[in-house]
Structures are given as structure tokens and as C-alpha cells.
Amino acid sequence: QSVLTQPPSASGTPGQRVTISCSGSSSNIGTNTVNWFQQLPGTAPKLLIYSNNQRPSGVPDRFSGSRSGTSASLAISGLQSEDEADYYCAAWDDSLNVWVFGGGAKLTVL
Amino acid sequence: QVQLVESGGGVVQPGRSLRLSCAGSGFTSSNYGMHWVRQAPGKGLEWVAVIWYDGSNKYYADPVRGRFIISRDNSKNTLYLQMNSLRAEDTAVYYCVRDPDDYFDYWGQGTLVTVSS
């Protein structure tokens, strides 16, 4: 049972916009910034979004992040087949003094 | 370019110990916090431990606290994870990750630890 709650799966067709949610609490997302990671099959995770909505250099602007209250969202616009991957959110938890991850959402491009 | 290369994984019996290393290059390690994150086969990511840039603070996930020790040698740009009293549930790929300022920007390729008799 993960501290951050993500839907286990998401899907869309090429060109569509999809969003993946990440629900937490006042001690994690409500207080601290959210990171998002993409893990392609058989590879190490890669940073996609940091500080709620910042993209590292090299990450396409099709990927965007937002935070509202104790929840965060990752949006992917102009969906492409190569976006098929697992997506994870993470944040520091002030009450537990640990980093917490979501359980991951598997994105399928139909 | 930034590289993180883990080593030290392998097959170990329950109750035994193992030490993982992570060699960094392309950056000055003393400027960054460092994490270990693991992933059990077919499962999601699980944070394990963090050590501050100067080693002054360390935090651990509940399942490993008291059994694992994170440390670093900035003169060698190397991060370590001493894993004691290993259990079957510690079986996972272990990643080392760089942290510039409360985010995980570079990940190593991971090293597999299998705890089995």
C-alpha cells in the first residue's frame, strides 16, 4: 500500500492528451514539491518533472505537471507510442521523514 | 556527462550481508545528496535511504532501518549501501540516484540483489 495513490493504469490513442493523478496528504504533497518519473520497459527510471511543474532539459514540453492541495497530476499531450511506460510520482513526507512514491501507473498507447 | 555505476549485487543467503557501491563521474559528489531506491521484480519503486551532500544526515525507509547503512566517500565520488540481516523481501534492483535539491535527477542502471537460500 503506497502512501501516494496513483491509478494503476491509463491509456490513450496517439495524439490524445492523458493525465495521471497522484493523491497524497498534507504531510507530503500538501507541503513539499512533487517529482515525476518515466520508466520505459527494462530501463532505469528517468526524471520527467521536478518541483511540481519543472521540466529538465531534454524533456519534451508535451509533458507537464501541476499540483493542487494534496494532489498532483502529470499531463501528456500529443500522445506518442514511445510514451508507453510506467509513471511514478514521489514527494518527501514531513511526518514520516521518508521519501514516498506512488505505486506507479502503466500507460498504454492504443 | 553524469554517470552513476552501481556494483556489488549478487545472490546472498538470508541473514547474510552485502555491500553495494555506486561510483559517480562527471560531477562533484560533495555538492549533492544521494539516494538508494529499489525495485522488486515486477513491482514499483521503493525509496530506501538518503544521505546529505556532506554525510551529516541520513534517513531510512522503515523496512530497512536498523539493518542498512548508507555512507559516502566524497574523495572517491562513491556512495555505499551496507545491507545486513538480508531478507527475501530485500530482493530487488537497487538504483543509486543523485539529488541536487529535493529531486532525483540522475539514476544509475541498477544492480540486482537476490536473497535466497
XYZ file of N, CA and C in Angstrom:
681
model
N 0.845 -1.193 0.000
C 0.000 0.000 0.000
C 0.888 1.254 0.000
N 0.887 1.993 -1.115
C 1.736 3.162 -1.231
C 1.108 4.358 -0.522
N 1.977 5.244 -0.013
C 1.482 6.450 0.659
C 0.855 7.397 -0.358
N 1.453 7.469 -1.558
C 0.887 8.264 -2.645
C 0.071 7.332 -3.540
N -1.146 7.758 -3.879
C -2.055 6.909 -4.641
C -2.124 7.326 -6.098
N -1.794 6.403 -6.983
C -1.912 6.597 -8.414
C -2.854 5.552 -8.984
N -3.515 5.855 -10.083
C -4.283 4.805 -10.763
C -3.297 3.791 -11.318
N -3.628 2.511 -11.304
C -2.676 1.504 -11.792
C -2.441 1.575 -13.284
N -3.400 2.135 -14.004
C -3.260 2.172 -15.454
C -3.906 3.417 -16.050
N -3.467 3.735 -17.251
C -4.039 4.822 -18.033
C -3.834 4.460 -19.497
N -4.642 5.026 -20.366
C -4.481 4.720 -21.787
C -4.989 5.871 -22.638
N -4.530 5.873 -23.879
C -4.966 6.874 -24.837
C -4.503 6.483 -26.224
N -5.043 7.165 -27.205
C -4.651 6.919 -28.586
C -3.643 7.976 -29.014
N -2.862 7.689 -30.029
C -1.866 8.670 -30.487
C -2.492 10.036 -30.756
N -1.827 11.077 -30.259
C -2.306 12.432 -30.438
C -3.182 12.938 -29.302
N -3.722 12.021 -28.509
C -4.595 12.416 -27.401
C -3.806 13.021 -26.248
N -4.553 13.599 -25.317
C -3.991 14.099 -24.066
C -4.471 13.205 -22.937
N -3.526 12.753 -22.114
C -3.876 11.916 -20.968
C -3.308 12.551 -19.697
N -3.979 12.295 -18.598
C -3.472 12.778 -17.311
C -3.391 11.602 -16.336
N -2.404 11.665 -15.480
C -2.196 10.667 -14.436
C -2.186 11.405 -13.105
N -3.002 10.961 -12.181
C -3.116 11.650 -10.898
C -2.238 11.006 -9.834
N -1.983 11.774 -8.795
C -1.171 11.303 -7.665
C -1.742 11.982 -6.420
N -2.354 11.189 -5.564
C -3.030 11.736 -4.391
C -2.237 11.450 -3.128
N -2.059 12.484 -2.318
C -1.285 12.324 -1.092
C -1.990 12.950 0.092
N -1.209 13.592 0.949
C -1.763 14.202 2.159
C -1.036 15.509 2.463
N -1.458 16.137 3.560
C -0.875 17.419 3.922
C 0.602 17.305 4.297
N 1.038 16.128 4.687
C 2.437 15.976 5.119
C 3.389 15.696 3.957
N 2.849 15.385 2.786
C 3.745 15.154 1.652
C 3.435 16.134 0.513
N 2.503 15.808 -0.351
C 2.216 16.680 -1.494
C 1.710 18.040 -1.040
N 0.965 18.061 0.069
C 0.423 19.331 0.541
C 1.481 20.315 1.011
N 2.685 19.815 1.289
C 3.740 20.660 1.842
C 4.987 20.708 0.970
N 5.271 19.617 0.287
C 6.531 19.503 -0.449
C 6.299 19.303 -1.943
N 7.336 19.571 -2.707
C 7.198 19.506 -4.159
C 7.180 18.062 -4.646
N 6.614 17.885 -5.826
C 6.394 16.558 -6.404
C 7.329 16.340 -7.587
N 7.867 15.134 -7.640
C 8.683 14.673 -8.767
C 7.868 13.646 -9.545
N 8.099 13.606 -10.856
C 7.517 12.565 -11.699
C 8.630 11.862 -12.478
N 8.484 10.551 -12.615
C 9.479 9.749 -13.318
C 8.799 8.890 -14.367
N 9.555 8.650 -15.446
C 9.119 7.738 -16.507
C 10.065 6.547 -16.522
N 9.499 5.352 -16.537
C 10.330 4.155 -16.637
C 9.893 3.352 -17.850
N 10.709 3.391 -18.887
C 10.457 2.576 -20.073
C 10.790 1.134 -19.753
N 10.168 0.186 -20.440
C 10.394 -1.240 -20.130
C 11.866 -1.614 -20.139
N 12.303 -2.249 -19.050
C 13.668 -2.757 -18.972
C 14.742 -1.716 -18.740
N 14.352 -0.487 -18.401
C 15.342 0.570 -18.199
C 15.194 1.199 -16.819
N 16.194 2.005 -16.448
C 16.126 2.741 -15.188
C 15.135 3.899 -15.316
N 14.549 4.314 -14.204
C 13.651 5.483 -14.255
C 14.403 6.726 -14.708
N 13.624 7.675 -15.230
C 14.171 8.942 -15.721
C 13.316 10.072 -15.159
N 13.973 11.143 -14.716
C 13.244 12.299 -14.195
C 12.494 12.988 -15.324
N 11.196 13.215 -15.081
C 10.339 13.834 -16.091
C 9.928 15.252 -15.671
N 9.558 15.392 -14.395
C 9.102 16.668 -13.839
C 9.656 16.777 -12.420
N 10.151 17.953 -12.048
C 10.549 18.189 -10.666
C 9.932 19.500 -10.177
N 9.942 19.697 -8.885
C 9.348 20.901 -8.299
C 7.947 21.167 -8.843
N 7.148 20.136 -8.897
C 5.738 20.156 -9.325
C 5.529 20.335 -10.822
N 6.292 21.252 -11.457
C 5.977 21.592 -12.837
C 7.194 21.957 -13.686
N 8.383 21.638 -13.202
C 9.589 21.987 -13.952
C 10.094 20.800 -14.771
N 10.438 21.058 -16.012
C 10.965 20.012 -16.881
C 12.483 20.113 -16.972
N 13.192 18.987 -16.748
C 14.642 19.007 -17.003
C 14.893 19.242 -18.478
N 16.070 19.728 -18.796
C 16.394 19.917 -20.206
C 16.335 18.578 -20.926
N 15.781 18.599 -22.118
C 15.662 17.395 -22.905
C 14.302 16.720 -22.815
N 13.508 17.092 -21.820
C 12.166 16.520 -21.711
C 11.211 17.368 -22.566
N 10.508 16.727 -23.488
C 9.621 17.493 -24.380
C 8.542 18.247 -23.613
N 8.119 19.390 -24.172
C 7.098 20.185 -23.485
C 5.705 19.557 -23.606
N 5.615 18.378 -24.224
C 4.359 17.626 -24.198
C 4.038 17.143 -22.787
N 5.080 17.077 -21.957
C 4.913 16.622 -20.576
C 4.803 17.843 -19.661
N 3.785 17.848 -18.800
C 3.619 18.952 -17.866
C 3.093 18.427 -16.540
N 3.427 19.150 -15.474
C 2.993 18.742 -14.147
C 2.301 19.881 -13.433
N 1.416 19.518 -12.502
C 0.732 20.523 -11.705
C 0.455 19.945 -10.323
N 0.194 20.839 -9.385
C -0.138 20.421 -8.023
C -1.255 21.324 -7.513
N -2.209 20.717 -6.822
C -3.290 21.473 -6.204
C -3.638 20.804 -4.884
N -3.425 21.517 -3.804
C -3.705 20.951 -2.487
C -2.839 19.743 -2.210
N -3.483 18.607 -1.966
C -2.739 17.382 -1.652
C -2.704 16.421 -2.825
N -2.933 16.924 -4.021
C -2.868 16.085 -5.211
C -2.003 16.724 -6.289
N -1.464 15.879 -7.144
C -0.662 16.335 -8.267
C -1.086 15.580 -9.514
N -0.763 16.142 -10.666
C -1.109 15.498 -11.925
C 0.010 15.636 -12.927
N 0.155 14.600 -13.731
C 1.062 14.621 -14.871
C 0.194 14.581 -16.114
N 0.426 15.516 -17.028
C -0.318 15.530 -18.287
C 0.631 15.272 -19.443
N 0.181 14.451 -20.357
C 0.948 14.170 -21.565
C 0.056 14.510 -22.745
N 0.475 15.474 -23.535
C -0.312 15.850 -24.705
C 0.352 15.306 -25.958
N -0.407 15.227 -27.036
C 0.141 14.703 -28.285
C 0.757 13.328 -28.070
N -0.003 12.436 -27.457
C 0.495 11.114 -27.065
C 1.180 10.388 -28.225
N 2.330 9.782 -27.917
C 3.085 9.025 -28.920
C 3.308 7.604 -28.421
N 3.556 6.714 -29.347
C 3.733 5.300 -28.978
C 4.916 5.124 -28.022
N 5.934 5.964 -28.169
C 7.107 5.814 -27.300
C 6.866 6.311 -25.875
N 5.675 6.867 -25.624
C 5.321 7.285 -24.268
C 4.822 6.110 -23.433
N 4.670 4.960 -24.067
C 4.192 3.782 -23.333
C 5.249 3.373 -22.307
N 4.884 3.491 -21.031
C 5.844 3.311 -19.942
C 5.097 3.313 -18.615
N 5.861 3.100 -17.549
C 5.324 3.259 -16.199
C 5.695 4.649 -15.697
N 4.759 5.299 -15.003
C 4.972 6.650 -14.499
C 4.765 6.663 -12.993
N 5.720 7.289 -12.282
C 5.691 7.329 -10.825
C 5.771 8.768 -10.330
N 5.054 9.044 -9.241
C 5.196 10.328 -8.542
C 5.935 10.074 -7.230
N 6.548 11.120 -6.674
C 7.275 10.986 -5.411
C 7.327 12.338 -4.718
N 7.376 12.299 -3.384
C 7.495 13.522 -2.587
C 8.068 13.161 -1.226
N 8.660 14.118 -0.567
C 9.134 13.936 0.811
C 7.940 14.048 1.752
N 7.931 13.198 2.776
C 6.863 13.236 3.764
C 7.415 13.759 5.084
N 6.897 14.907 5.516
C 7.409 15.554 6.726
C 7.071 14.792 8.001
N 5.981 14.042 8.008
C 5.584 13.309 9.216
C 6.380 12.018 9.376
N 6.614 11.340 8.259
C 7.320 10.054 8.287
C 8.829 10.231 8.157
N 9.272 11.415 7.707
C 10.693 11.656 7.422
C 11.259 10.636 6.441
N 10.493 10.382 5.408
C 10.929 9.484 4.341
C 10.414 10.043 3.004
N 11.050 9.591 1.923
C 10.502 9.859 0.606
C 9.444 8.798 0.328
N 8.334 9.233 -0.257
C 7.261 8.304 -0.581
C 7.012 8.339 -2.080
N 6.755 7.162 -2.639
C 6.462 7.026 -4.055
C 5.022 6.569 -4.236
N 4.462 6.909 -5.393
C 3.206 6.309 -5.792
C 3.462 4.899 -6.285
N 2.387 4.117 -6.400
C 2.527 2.740 -6.831
C 2.837 2.584 -8.306
N 2.745 3.687 -9.050
C 3.042 3.641 -10.476
C 1.797 3.458 -11.315
N 1.793 4.099 -12.470
C 0.688 3.982 -13.429
C 1.261 3.511 -14.759
N 0.705 2.438 -15.265
C 1.172 1.900 -16.549
C 0.369 2.559 -17.667
N 1.056 3.298 -18.530
C 0.398 3.976 -19.639
C 0.476 3.129 -20.896
N -0.682 2.867 -21.475
C -0.772 2.116 -22.725
C -1.224 3.053 -23.834
N -0.512 3.025 -24.945
C -0.902 3.801 -26.118
C -1.593 2.853 -27.089
N -2.887 3.049 -27.250
C -3.715 2.110 -28.012
C -3.495 2.231 -29.519
N 29.795 13.917 -18.983
C 28.391 13.718 -18.670
C 28.285 12.950 -17.349
N 27.186 13.132 -16.666
C 26.968 12.488 -15.385
C 26.753 10.992 -15.576
N 27.477 10.217 -14.798
C 27.282 8.764 -14.801
C 27.286 8.251 -13.378
N 26.408 7.294 -13.121
C 26.345 6.593 -11.844
C 26.380 5.106 -12.161
N 27.347 4.403 -11.587
C 27.505 2.984 -11.888
C 27.504 2.195 -10.581
N 26.451 1.402 -10.407
C 26.336 0.564 -9.223
C 27.080 -0.759 -9.416
N 27.526 -1.317 -8.303
C 28.154 -2.629 -8.324
C 27.958 -3.292 -6.960
N 28.261 -4.576 -6.905
C 28.199 -5.292 -5.638
C 26.994 -6.190 -5.462
N 26.069 -6.158 -6.417
C 24.905 -7.028 -6.310
C 25.263 -8.482 -6.538
N 24.320 -9.356 -6.253
C 24.530 -10.781 -6.456
C 23.537 -11.584 -5.648
N 23.806 -12.880 -5.553
C 22.948 -13.791 -4.788
C 23.539 -13.974 -3.398
N 22.709 -13.826 -2.382
C 23.168 -13.943 -0.997
C 22.110 -14.678 -0.185
N 22.557 -15.419 0.801
C 21.628 -16.176 1.638
C 20.938 -15.264 2.654
N 19.735 -15.619 3.057
C 19.060 -14.829 4.100
C 19.911 -14.745 5.355
N 19.905 -13.554 5.961
C 20.668 -13.328 7.167
C 22.088 -12.843 6.935
N 22.566 -12.966 5.690
C 23.925 -12.541 5.388
C 23.962 -11.061 5.026
N 25.165 -10.560 4.720
C 25.368 -9.139 4.419
C 25.898 -8.960 3.004
N 25.718 -7.735 2.511
C 26.210 -7.377 1.180
C 26.455 -5.877 1.178
N 27.482 -5.437 0.472
C 27.722 -4.003 0.358
C 27.657 -3.581 -1.104
N 26.795 -2.621 -1.387
C 26.691 -2.055 -2.718
C 27.528 -0.786 -2.805
N 28.063 -0.540 -3.987
C 28.796 0.693 -4.255
C 28.182 1.393 -5.457
N 28.380 2.697 -5.503
C 27.908 3.483 -6.645
C 28.978 4.519 -6.954
N 29.634 4.347 -8.085
C 30.697 5.263 -8.486
C 30.130 6.364 -9.378
N 30.340 7.593 -8.966
C 29.852 8.725 -9.741
C 30.974 9.362 -10.537
N 30.622 9.897 -11.697
C 31.582 10.635 -12.510
C 30.859 11.740 -13.257
N 31.624 12.744 -13.673
C 31.036 13.848 -14.412
C 30.442 14.935 -13.532
N 30.621 14.806 -12.218
C 30.127 15.832 -11.302
C 30.897 15.722 -9.980
N 30.770 16.759 -9.164
C 31.419 16.767 -7.854
C 30.422 16.276 -6.818
N 30.660 15.081 -6.313
C 29.642 14.431 -5.476
C 29.369 15.203 -4.193
N 30.345 15.951 -3.707
C 30.158 16.660 -2.439
C 29.135 17.794 -2.539
N 28.654 18.054 -3.743
C 27.637 19.087 -3.932
C 26.215 18.528 -3.940
N 26.067 17.202 -3.784
C 24.761 16.568 -3.988
C 24.415 15.586 -2.881
N 23.123 15.559 -2.542
C 22.617 14.450 -1.760
C 22.543 13.227 -2.659
N 22.499 12.053 -2.039
C 22.441 10.814 -2.805
C 21.454 9.854 -2.151
N 20.743 9.117 -2.998
C 19.737 8.165 -2.543
C 20.035 6.761 -3.051
N 19.442 5.797 -2.368
C 19.249 4.452 -2.892
C 17.742 4.239 -3.020
N 17.337 3.738 -4.174
C 15.943 3.396 -4.456
C 15.945 1.978 -5.007
N 14.995 1.152 -4.608
C 14.974 -0.227 -5.083
C 13.658 -0.556 -5.761
N 13.712 -1.637 -6.531
C 12.526 -2.100 -7.255
C 12.519 -3.616 -7.266
N 11.597 -4.206 -6.532
C 11.450 -5.652 -6.516
C 10.952 -6.112 -7.889
N 11.226 -7.352 -8.254
C 10.821 -7.841 -9.572
C 9.325 -7.658 -9.831
N 9.002 -6.949 -10.910
C 7.612 -6.734 -11.284
C 6.854 -5.750 -10.414
N 7.563 -5.060 -9.524
C 6.908 -4.135 -8.593
C 7.317 -2.694 -8.867
N 6.780 -1.776 -8.049
C 7.066 -0.367 -8.214
C 8.340 0.066 -7.514
N 8.612 1.352 -7.593
C 9.801 1.913 -6.968
C 9.591 2.087 -5.466
N 10.644 1.810 -4.690
C 10.603 1.973 -3.240
C 11.859 2.697 -2.795
N 11.686 3.833 -2.175
C 12.830 4.577 -1.648
C 13.445 3.824 -0.476
N 14.787 3.823 -0.399
C 15.491 3.068 0.632
C 16.167 3.987 1.651
N 16.968 4.938 1.158
C 17.742 5.776 2.072
C 18.286 6.989 1.332
N 18.621 8.030 2.115
C 19.243 9.233 1.573
C 20.367 9.662 2.497
N 21.400 10.239 1.921
C 22.483 10.821 2.688
C 22.746 12.224 2.144
N 22.894 13.181 3.046
C 23.121 14.550 2.614
C 24.493 14.693 1.960
N 24.695 15.825 1.300
C 25.894 16.053 0.496
C 27.188 15.864 1.298
N 27.138 16.209 2.577
C 28.339 16.114 3.408
C 28.288 14.932 4.369
N 27.278 14.088 4.238
C 27.157 12.924 5.106
C 26.610 13.231 6.489
N 26.199 14.463 6.728
C 25.800 14.869 8.075
C 24.434 14.322 8.488
N 23.590 14.016 7.547
C 22.268 13.485 7.853
C 21.954 12.291 6.966
N 21.261 11.333 7.556
C 20.854 10.129 6.843
C 19.431 9.781 7.272
N 18.636 9.332 6.334
C 17.284 8.889 6.624
C 17.051 7.551 5.930
N 16.223 6.724 6.562
C 15.982 5.384 6.047
C 14.489 5.070 5.993
N 14.128 4.234 5.033
C 12.767 3.701 4.989
C 12.584 2.712 6.142
N 11.351 2.606 6.633
C 11.076 1.719 7.769
C 11.542 0.272 7.553
N 11.315 -0.327 6.377
C 11.694 -1.747 6.209
C 13.194 -2.022 6.333
N 14.032 -0.997 6.209
C 15.478 -1.242 6.229
C 16.175 -0.581 7.411
N 15.455 0.272 8.138
C 16.078 0.993 9.246
C 16.587 0.003 10.285
N 17.828 0.201 10.713
C 18.446 -0.691 11.678
C 19.200 -1.851 11.046
N 18.976 -2.080 9.739
C 19.682 -3.174 9.051
C 20.622 -2.636 7.954
N 20.231 -1.557 7.300
C 21.028 -0.992 6.214
C 21.723 0.282 6.696
N 22.900 0.539 6.138
C 23.635 1.764 6.443
C 24.094 2.416 5.158
N 23.706 3.668 4.977
C 24.147 4.425 3.801
C 25.355 5.267 4.207
N 26.338 5.335 3.327
C 27.522 6.142 3.600
C 28.102 6.622 2.277
N 29.081 7.492 2.380
C 29.689 8.034 1.164
C 31.135 8.405 1.422
N 31.915 8.406 0.347
C 33.288 8.871 0.388
C 33.429 9.886 -0.741
N 33.325 11.149 -0.388
C 33.342 12.188 -1.420
C 34.701 12.282 -2.116
N 35.753 11.859 -1.433
C 37.077 11.899 -2.064
C 37.160 10.891 -3.208
N 36.305 9.889 -3.162
C 36.271 8.861 -4.214
C 35.018 8.971 -5.078
N 34.182 9.982 -4.825
C 32.911 10.122 -5.566
C 32.096 8.825 -5.515
N 32.069 8.209 -4.360
C 31.417 6.901 -4.248
C 30.410 6.868 -3.100
N 29.272 6.246 -3.386
C 28.189 6.036 -2.435
C 28.139 4.553 -2.092
N 27.776 4.251 -0.859
C 27.703 2.858 -0.427
C 26.358 2.555 0.234
N 26.020 1.270 0.221
C 24.887 0.773 0.993
C 25.294 -0.553 1.610
N 25.511 -0.539 2.914
C 25.811 -1.770 3.649
C 24.495 -2.397 4.056
N 24.252 -3.611 3.578
C 22.986 -4.286 3.839
C 23.245 -5.506 4.720
N 22.714 -5.477 5.917
C 22.884 -6.568 6.881
C 21.571 -7.289 7.117
N 21.671 -8.494 7.686
C 20.472 -9.288 8.023
C 19.481 -9.313 6.866
N 19.986 -9.658 5.696
C 19.148 -9.602 4.499
C 18.004 -10.606 4.555
N 16.885 -10.180 3.969
C 15.671 -10.996 3.935
C 15.250 -11.210 2.485
N 14.403 -12.186 2.267
C 13.925 -12.467 0.913
C 13.259 -11.230 0.307
N 12.562 -10.469 1.134
C 11.852 -9.288 0.639
C 12.782 -8.128 0.262
N 14.081 -8.275 0.509
C 15.040 -7.273 0.057
C 15.479 -7.529 -1.383
N 15.035 -8.629 -1.963
C 15.366 -8.929 -3.353
C 14.827 -7.841 -4.267
N 15.721 -7.206 -5.027
C 15.323 -6.072 -5.857
C 16.509 -5.597 -6.684
N 16.209 -4.768 -7.671
C 17.242 -3.966 -8.330
C 17.423 -2.710 -7.489
N 18.665 -2.408 -7.147
C 18.976 -1.236 -6.341
C 19.601 -0.163 -7.232
N 18.987 1.022 -7.214
C 19.472 2.151 -8.003
C 20.079 3.203 -7.078
N 21.205 3.788 -7.485
C 21.656 4.985 -6.797
C 21.212 6.186 -7.617
N 20.874 7.260 -6.926
C 20.258 8.412 -7.552
C 20.843 9.699 -6.977
N 21.122 10.648 -7.845
C 21.653 11.942 -7.425
C 20.524 12.915 -7.102
N 20.764 13.766 -6.114
C 19.744 14.720 -5.653
C 20.346 16.116 -5.525
N 20.066 17.016 -6.471
C 20.606 18.373 -6.396
C 19.893 19.247 -5.354
N 18.565 19.032 -5.219
C 17.794 19.908 -4.332
C 16.375 19.358 -4.200
N 16.260 18.243 -3.523
C 14.957 17.602 -3.307
C 14.329 17.107 -4.599
N 15.149 16.648 -5.511
C 14.645 15.872 -6.626
C 15.716 14.906 -7.108
N 15.289 13.904 -7.871
C 16.153 12.787 -8.248
C 16.507 12.967 -9.725
N 17.660 13.564 -10.013
C 17.869 13.930 -11.410
C 18.600 12.887 -12.245
N 19.528 12.148 -11.694
C 20.219 11.115 -12.459
C 20.170 9.790 -11.708
N 19.870 8.724 -12.453
C 19.763 7.377 -11.910
C 20.839 6.497 -12.529
N 21.393 5.591 -11.717
C 22.270 4.584 -12.273
C 21.468 3.521 -12.997
N 22.153 2.542 -13.540
C 21.479 1.463 -14.287
C 20.955 0.370 -13.367
N 21.395 0.380 -12.107
C 20.894 -0.564 -11.115
C 21.748 -1.809 -10.985
N 21.703 -2.415 -9.810
C 22.376 -3.684 -9.562
C 21.390 -4.603 -8.850
N 21.328 -5.854 -9.281
C 20.331 -6.797 -8.777
C 20.857 -7.523 -7.546
N 20.073 -7.487 -6.494
C 20.356 -8.239 -5.275
C 19.282 -9.314 -5.127
N 19.715 -10.553 -5.015
C 18.790 -11.670 -4.839
C 19.107 -12.350 -3.517
N 18.133 -12.379 -2.628
C 18.298 -13.019 -1.326
C 17.561 -14.352 -1.367
N 18.343 -15.416 -1.353
C 17.743 -16.744 -1.494
C 18.685 -17.800 -0.932
N 18.096 -18.827 -0.363
C 18.913 -19.921 0.152
C 19.171 -20.964 -0.928
